Amino acid sequence: MNIMGDFEMTIAGKGVTTAETIEVVNPATGQVFATAPDCSQAQLDEAVASSKAAFKTWRRVPIAERQAMVFKAGEALLAHADELARLFTREQGRPVEAAKQEIQGAGQWLQAVSRMTPPVHVTEDSDTQFIETRYVPLGVVCAIAPWNFPVSLAMWKLAPALVAGNTMVLKPSPFTPLCTLKIGEIFRDIFPAGVLNIITGGDRLGPWMTSHPGFAKISFTGSTETGKRVMESAAKDLKRVTLELGGNDAAIVLPDVDLDEVAQKIFFGAFFNTAQICVATKRLYVHEAVYDGLRDRLAAIAKAVKVGDGTEQGSVLGPIQNKRQYDRVMDLLNDAKANDLTLIQGAPIPEGGGYFIPVTIVDNPPENSRVVQEEAFGPILPMIKFSDIDDVIDRANASDYGLAGAVWSRDVDKAIDIARRMETGTVWINQNLNLRPDTPFGGHKQSGFGVENGMEGLLEYMVPQAVYVARS
Ligand code: NAD
C-alpha cells in the first residue's frame, strides 16, 4: 500500500475514485500536496445502499465476532502507526511523535471498546411470564468527524457503532481526509463489504449526508454552530443524534497550588495540538495570590516551546490546521490588540506561508472581552484574576458551553466540591485532557447532545427492545 498517495474512498468494500477532487493543504507550508475524492450524490447513495444491505447480515453476526473484528482493526492501526503518523503530520500539522500517539491511542481505543457488551435486563422470570429488555442496533450510522483529532474522533464512533451491530458511512473533515481514507483501505480486509464505507468531499457533502433518508442515526463531532444545523436536518425524519460540540472550558487555580508542579501541566492542557482541542483550557482563572507567579512561569514555558513544521526536529507545537481557522484566530488576536489588552507571546514562529500563530497569553483581560467569551480554538489563552470562589464559579458557569473544566488545588476535597458545582460534562482535578473509552464523555448545555464512550456511549448506537413471553 502506498500510504502517501492513491487516495480512494471505500464503498461496498472496494476502492472508489471520483470525477472531481478536493485539494489537501499542508498547513505548515500553505501548499497543496495531495488531492482527495469529492464524493458525488450518486456515490453517497451507493454507500448508503451498501451499508443498508450489509446491516441485514451484520446485525445477526454474533457480537463476539463483531468484537473480534473491531479488535483486529485496532491491531491494524497499531501496525501502521509509523507510516500513518507521517501522513497525519502533513495533513493535520501536529508534530510526528504526537501524531503517532493519536494513531496508537486510537488503535488501543478500538481494542478497549471491542471488549464492551451491552447488558440484558430481565424484569420478570416467573411462572406466568418472562420479560427481558435487550439492546438492538439502529441501522446505518452517518459519522461526521472534525479536523483537530481526525483519527481518534472517527474511531470513537466506528468502534461502538460496529460492535453494536450497526453499519456506517464515515466522512472526515475536508481539511483532513487522507488518514481516514487510508484507514478505510487498511480495514477493507477486516470488515465485510458495506459495513464501513468511507467517503470524502467538500462542504456540500455533510448536508447531503445529514438529510439523507437512509441513515438511522447521525454521530457528529464539530462546532456548536454546525451541530445545530445537523440537528435541524435530522429532525426531518427523526434520526437519532449524538452531538459532540464546542467548549470554552474554564480552569480554576486555587492559591494553595505548587506552581512549579502545575505550570507545565496547565500550559499543555491549554496549548497541546496548538490549542485546537475541544476540551483544552480556554479560560484560565487564577487566584490573585498566585497569579503573577503562574503567569511568569507560563510565559517562560511559552518562550521555550518551539512552534514549527511538525516534520522538523524539536517542533513541539505545529501550525493552525487550516486557513479558515487561522483567520478566525487572527481575528480574535487582532481584536485583543485593538482593545489594548496585554499580550505575552512565546517563541517566534517560522516565516513563510504556513498557518503559524505564536503562543499568546492574554494578561488579565476584562471578563466581557471576546477572547474570554468566545471559543478561540487556537493558541490564545486569557488568564484572569479572581479572589472569591463563589464569584469565580459563577463566571466559569456563565457560558452557553459546558464541555469540560479543571480545578487545581492541593486540597482535593475542596476541589471536588468546586468540581461538583461546575456545569460541564467532565471535570478534572489536578490533571487535564484525560479521556477514556470506559467513561462517558459529553457536553452539558450547548456543548453537546448525548454522550460518547462508556456503556452510555455504546448504548447510544442501540435501542432497547422489550420481549414479553407468556408462560402458562
Ligand atoms: P465544523 O463544525 O466546521 O466541521 C465538523 C465536520 O462537519 C466536518 O467534517 C465538516 O465537513 C462537517 N460539516 C460542516 N458543515 C456541515 C453541515 N452543514 N452539515 C453536516 N456536516 C457539516 O467543525 P471543525 O471546525 O471541523 O471543528 C472544530 C470544532 O469542533 C470546535 O468548535 C471544537 O470545539 C469542536 N470539537 C468538539 C469535540 C467534542 O468532542 N465535543 C471534539 C473536537 C472538536
mmCIF file of C-alpha atoms and ligand atoms in Angstrom, residues 144-149 153 156 171-175 201-203 205-208 210 220-227 229-230 243-247 277-279 282 322 324-325 328 375 377 401 403 441 447 452, ligand 1:
data_model
loop_
_atom_site.group_PDB
_atom_site.id
_atom_site.type_symbol
_atom_site.label_atom_id
_atom_site.label_comp_id
_atom_site.label_asym_id
_atom_site.label_seq_id
_atom_site.Cartn_x
_atom_site.Cartn_y
_atom_site.Cartn_z
ATOM 1 C CA ILE A 144 -19.019 13.089 10.645
ATOM 2 C CA ALA A 145 -15.635 13.986 12.159
ATOM 3 C CA PRO A 146 -13.647 17.229 12.560
ATOM 4 C CA TRP A 147 -10.011 18.037 11.690
ATOM 5 C CA ASN A 148 -8.419 18.522 15.122
ATOM 6 C CA PHE A 149 -8.225 14.820 16.117
ATOM 7 C CA LEU A 153 -12.582 11.030 16.948
ATOM 8 C CA TRP A 156 -14.676 6.824 18.832
ATOM 9 C CA LYS A 171 -16.921 11.286 6.479
ATOM 10 C CA PRO A 172 -13.770 13.004 7.734
ATOM 11 C CA SER A 173 -13.301 16.767 7.529
ATOM 12 C CA PRO A 174 -12.387 18.078 4.059
ATOM 13 C CA PHE A 175 -9.291 19.577 5.743
ATOM 14 C CA GLY A 201 -15.824 15.634 -0.224
ATOM 15 C CA GLY A 202 -16.175 19.365 0.142
ATOM 16 C CA ASP A 203 -18.641 21.485 2.069
ATOM 17 C CA LEU A 205 -21.230 16.515 1.375
ATOM 18 C CA GLY A 206 -22.086 16.957 5.105
ATOM 19 C CA PRO A 207 -25.539 18.469 4.442
ATOM 20 C CA TRP A 208 -26.240 15.810 1.790
ATOM 21 C CA THR A 210 -27.470 14.616 7.295
ATOM 22 C CA PHE A 220 -21.367 14.327 14.729
ATOM 23 C CA THR A 221 -18.308 15.994 16.222
ATOM 24 C CA GLY A 222 -17.637 19.608 15.312
ATOM 25 C CA SER A 223 -18.685 23.130 16.145
ATOM 26 C CA THR A 224 -21.852 24.079 18.020
ATOM 27 C CA GLU A 225 -22.957 26.171 15.054
ATOM 28 C CA THR A 226 -22.811 23.203 12.661
ATOM 29 C CA GLY A 227 -24.253 20.887 15.326
ATOM 30 C CA ARG A 229 -27.756 22.570 11.599
ATOM 31 C CA VAL A 230 -27.202 18.833 11.893
ATOM 32 C CA LEU A 243 -23.536 15.778 19.000
ATOM 33 C CA GLU A 244 -20.073 16.466 20.423
ATOM 34 C CA LEU A 245 -19.644 20.208 20.050
ATOM 35 C CA GLY A 246 -17.550 23.178 21.091
ATOM 36 C CA GLY A 247 -16.431 24.320 24.506
ATOM 37 C CA ILE A 277 -8.819 20.737 21.379
ATOM 38 C CA CYS A 278 -12.475 20.849 22.290
ATOM 39 C CA VAL A 279 -11.554 20.215 25.950
ATOM 40 C CA LYS A 282 -9.683 28.154 27.191
ATOM 41 C CA ASN A 322 -6.406 25.311 8.141
ATOM 42 C CA ARG A 324 -10.353 29.222 7.796
ATOM 43 C CA GLN A 325 -9.414 28.568 11.436
ATOM 44 C CA ARG A 328 -10.721 33.155 12.952
ATOM 45 C CA GLU A 375 -14.045 29.656 21.924
ATOM 46 C CA PHE A 377 -9.682 27.027 19.246
ATOM 47 C CA TYR A 401 -20.953 25.911 26.593
ATOM 48 C CA LEU A 403 -17.919 20.693 27.882
ATOM 49 C CA PHE A 441 -17.900 11.939 27.627
ATOM 50 C CA SER A 447 -21.601 21.686 24.090
ATOM 51 C CA GLU A 452 -19.757 9.138 23.531
HETATM 52 P P1 NAD B 1 -17.130 22.078 11.822
HETATM 53 O O1 NAD B 1 -18.444 22.090 12.521
HETATM 54 O O2 NAD B 1 -16.795 23.167 10.900
HETATM 55 O O3 NAD B 1 -16.977 20.735 10.972
HETATM 56 C C1 NAD B 1 -17.089 19.440 11.526
HETATM 57 C C2 NAD B 1 -17.493 18.474 10.446
HETATM 58 O O4 NAD B 1 -18.799 18.791 9.988
HETATM 59 C C3 NAD B 1 -16.614 18.475 9.205
HETATM 60 O O5 NAD B 1 -16.465 17.126 8.745
HETATM 61 C C4 NAD B 1 -17.429 19.295 8.211
HETATM 62 O O6 NAD B 1 -17.154 18.973 6.864
HETATM 63 C C5 NAD B 1 -18.847 18.901 8.575
HETATM 64 N N1 NAD B 1 -19.874 19.876 8.235
HETATM 65 C C6 NAD B 1 -19.737 21.208 8.060
HETATM 66 N N2 NAD B 1 -20.939 21.769 7.799
HETATM 67 C C7 NAD B 1 -21.850 20.768 7.836
HETATM 68 C C8 NAD B 1 -23.268 20.718 7.685
HETATM 69 N N3 NAD B 1 -23.999 21.817 7.442
HETATM 70 N N4 NAD B 1 -23.882 19.526 7.804
HETATM 71 C C9 NAD B 1 -23.169 18.414 8.099
HETATM 72 N N5 NAD B 1 -21.828 18.394 8.250
HETATM 73 C C10 NAD B 1 -21.181 19.555 8.115
HETATM 74 O O7 NAD B 1 -16.062 21.933 12.994
HETATM 75 P P2 NAD B 1 -14.470 21.929 12.851
HETATM 76 O O8 NAD B 1 -14.039 23.324 12.560
HETATM 77 O O9 NAD B 1 -14.058 20.811 11.942
HETATM 78 O O10 NAD B 1 -14.030 21.509 14.330
HETATM 79 C C11 NAD B 1 -13.812 22.442 15.340
HETATM 80 C C12 NAD B 1 -14.969 22.453 16.321
HETATM 81 O O11 NAD B 1 -15.239 21.139 16.756
HETATM 82 C C13 NAD B 1 -14.675 23.244 17.586
HETATM 83 O O12 NAD B 1 -15.797 24.007 17.957
HETATM 84 C C14 NAD B 1 -14.422 22.166 18.639
HETATM 85 O O13 NAD B 1 -14.647 22.568 19.952
HETATM 86 C C15 NAD B 1 -15.351 21.102 18.186
HETATM 87 N N6 NAD B 1 -14.939 19.783 18.673
HETATM 88 C C16 NAD B 1 -15.695 19.160 19.614
HETATM 89 C C17 NAD B 1 -15.291 17.933 20.114
HETATM 90 C C18 NAD B 1 -16.104 17.211 21.153
HETATM 91 O O14 NAD B 1 -15.882 16.017 21.322
HETATM 92 N N7 NAD B 1 -17.009 17.852 21.853
HETATM 93 C C19 NAD B 1 -14.123 17.344 19.655
HETATM 94 C C20 NAD B 1 -13.379 18.019 18.694
HETATM 95 C C21 NAD B 1 -13.807 19.228 18.194
#
